[in-house]
Amino acid sequence: MEALFTKMILELHDLPYETRLQRLNLTTLETRRIRSDLIEVFKIIHGFEDIYPNTFFSFSDSITRGHPHKIYKQFSRLNLRKYFFSQRVVDIWNSLPASAVLASTVNEFKGHVDKFLKDIVLGAYMSQRTGSLLLHPPPTNP
């Protein structure tokens, strides 16, 4: 749907999807979904939602690296469970810096996540890894 919408802009109609996103200063739908998932995990873990965190997540006992809110990824035999919210967010949540996870407000966390995702996108673009999770060129200033 997003790809079709960006094609409706006459000046961008013939450009590739990634270029249209870049010119419009938009991120991919996948990036926005990851961002919203991370925000929801933050809210659940820090008590901003009326959900007990252990309902969705098993926390790791080890805090030797990273932040103190590491989530344990449970084994999933079926795709149904593998792509469930509590499983699909684990890897990217555990890779967040401590400053993000230990933020005191949701807005502070959003700022950290936006920087983190921008760095991932920029890193993926610069290394030219095809098939990367968040691969599209970063916006340029004209």
XYZ file of C-alpha atoms in Angstrom:
142
model
C 0.000 0.000 0.000
C 2.776 2.420 0.944
C 4.640 1.693 -2.300
C 1.498 2.473 -4.294
C 0.883 5.677 -2.377
C 4.394 6.990 -3.006
C 3.950 6.276 -6.734
C 1.013 8.682 -6.808
C 3.435 11.601 -6.531
C 4.130 12.462 -10.145
C 7.751 13.538 -9.716
C 8.575 10.239 -7.985
C 6.456 7.865 -10.055
C 9.293 6.249 -12.039
C 11.814 6.049 -9.192
C 12.549 2.856 -7.222
C 10.755 2.393 -3.909
C 13.850 3.040 -1.771
C 14.564 6.299 -3.604
C 10.958 7.451 -3.157
C 11.225 6.794 0.575
C 14.505 8.686 0.712
C 13.112 11.719 -1.127
C 10.024 11.799 1.098
C 12.140 11.311 4.238
C 10.173 8.181 5.178
C 11.249 4.898 6.689
C 10.084 1.510 5.532
C 6.969 -0.081 6.942
C 9.198 -2.785 8.423
C 11.266 -0.194 10.300
C 8.133 1.475 11.668
C 6.785 -1.890 12.830
C 10.043 -2.701 14.605
C 10.002 0.722 16.254
C 6.439 0.277 17.517
C 7.235 -3.229 18.802
C 10.235 -1.905 20.732
C 8.172 0.910 22.222
C 5.556 -1.592 23.343
C 8.199 -3.824 24.963
C 9.591 -0.786 26.806
C 6.120 0.132 28.071
C 5.418 -3.418 29.259
C 8.766 -3.876 31.017
C 8.702 -0.461 32.712
C 5.079 -0.677 33.853
C 3.563 1.911 31.503
C 1.096 -0.763 30.366
C -1.170 -2.690 32.702
C 0.459 -5.986 31.712
C 2.694 -8.101 33.909
C 6.007 -8.457 31.979
C 6.361 -12.173 32.764
C 3.149 -12.773 30.826
C 5.068 -12.236 27.568
C 8.748 -12.441 28.401
C 11.265 -14.627 30.199
C 14.158 -12.550 31.424
C 17.765 -13.661 31.233
C 19.658 -14.011 34.510
C 22.956 -13.028 32.902
C 23.858 -9.336 32.703
C 27.486 -9.719 31.737
C 26.989 -7.713 28.519
C 24.518 -5.088 27.448
C 21.645 -3.969 29.618
C 19.930 -5.524 32.663
C 16.610 -6.189 30.874
C 17.756 -8.923 28.489
C 14.945 -11.171 27.280
C 15.443 -14.895 26.868
C 14.371 -16.223 23.480
C 12.431 -19.434 23.866
C 12.748 -22.287 21.402
C 10.060 -22.198 18.710
C 9.320 -25.291 16.683
C 6.482 -23.710 14.723
C 6.447 -20.474 12.719
C 3.258 -19.492 14.526
C 5.206 -19.035 17.758
C 8.432 -17.850 16.123
C 6.719 -14.746 14.716
C 4.647 -13.996 17.802
C 5.284 -10.579 19.378
C 7.160 -11.907 22.415
C 9.592 -13.830 20.189
C 10.121 -11.525 17.216
C 11.293 -8.600 19.363
C 13.896 -10.456 21.424
C 16.980 -10.110 19.205
C 16.601 -6.423 18.451
C 15.549 -5.603 22.045
C 18.637 -7.352 23.412
C 20.850 -5.423 20.987
C 19.640 -2.014 22.234
C 22.137 0.051 24.234
C 21.644 0.308 28.000
C 20.943 4.038 27.696
C 17.843 3.235 25.651
C 16.488 0.414 27.786
C 17.086 2.326 31.025
C 15.363 5.510 29.795
C 12.957 6.996 32.317
C 10.211 8.091 29.907
C 8.657 6.718 26.752
C 9.656 9.826 24.774
C 13.275 9.502 25.896
C 13.203 5.854 24.828
C 11.751 6.804 21.426
C 14.659 9.186 20.848
C 17.178 6.448 21.653
C 15.362 3.936 19.422
C 15.204 6.372 16.509
C 18.963 6.938 16.738
C 19.601 3.193 17.062
C 17.451 2.344 14.032
C 19.003 5.149 11.990
C 22.473 3.812 12.835
C 21.417 0.293 11.815
C 20.000 1.516 8.512
C 23.087 3.616 7.812
C 25.383 0.724 8.723
C 23.445 -1.694 6.530
C 23.545 0.730 3.627
C 27.237 1.469 3.985
C 28.211 -2.190 4.153
C 25.918 -3.025 1.188
C 24.673 -6.279 2.702
C 21.815 -7.480 0.561
C 18.822 -8.933 2.311
C 19.587 -7.073 5.519
C 16.759 -6.483 7.937
C 16.672 -2.704 7.418
C 18.320 -2.043 4.094
C 17.599 1.263 2.372
C 19.685 4.378 1.788
C 19.649 7.014 4.520
C 18.039 10.347 3.646
C 20.384 12.921 2.174
C 20.131 16.649 2.593
C 19.844 18.376 -0.807
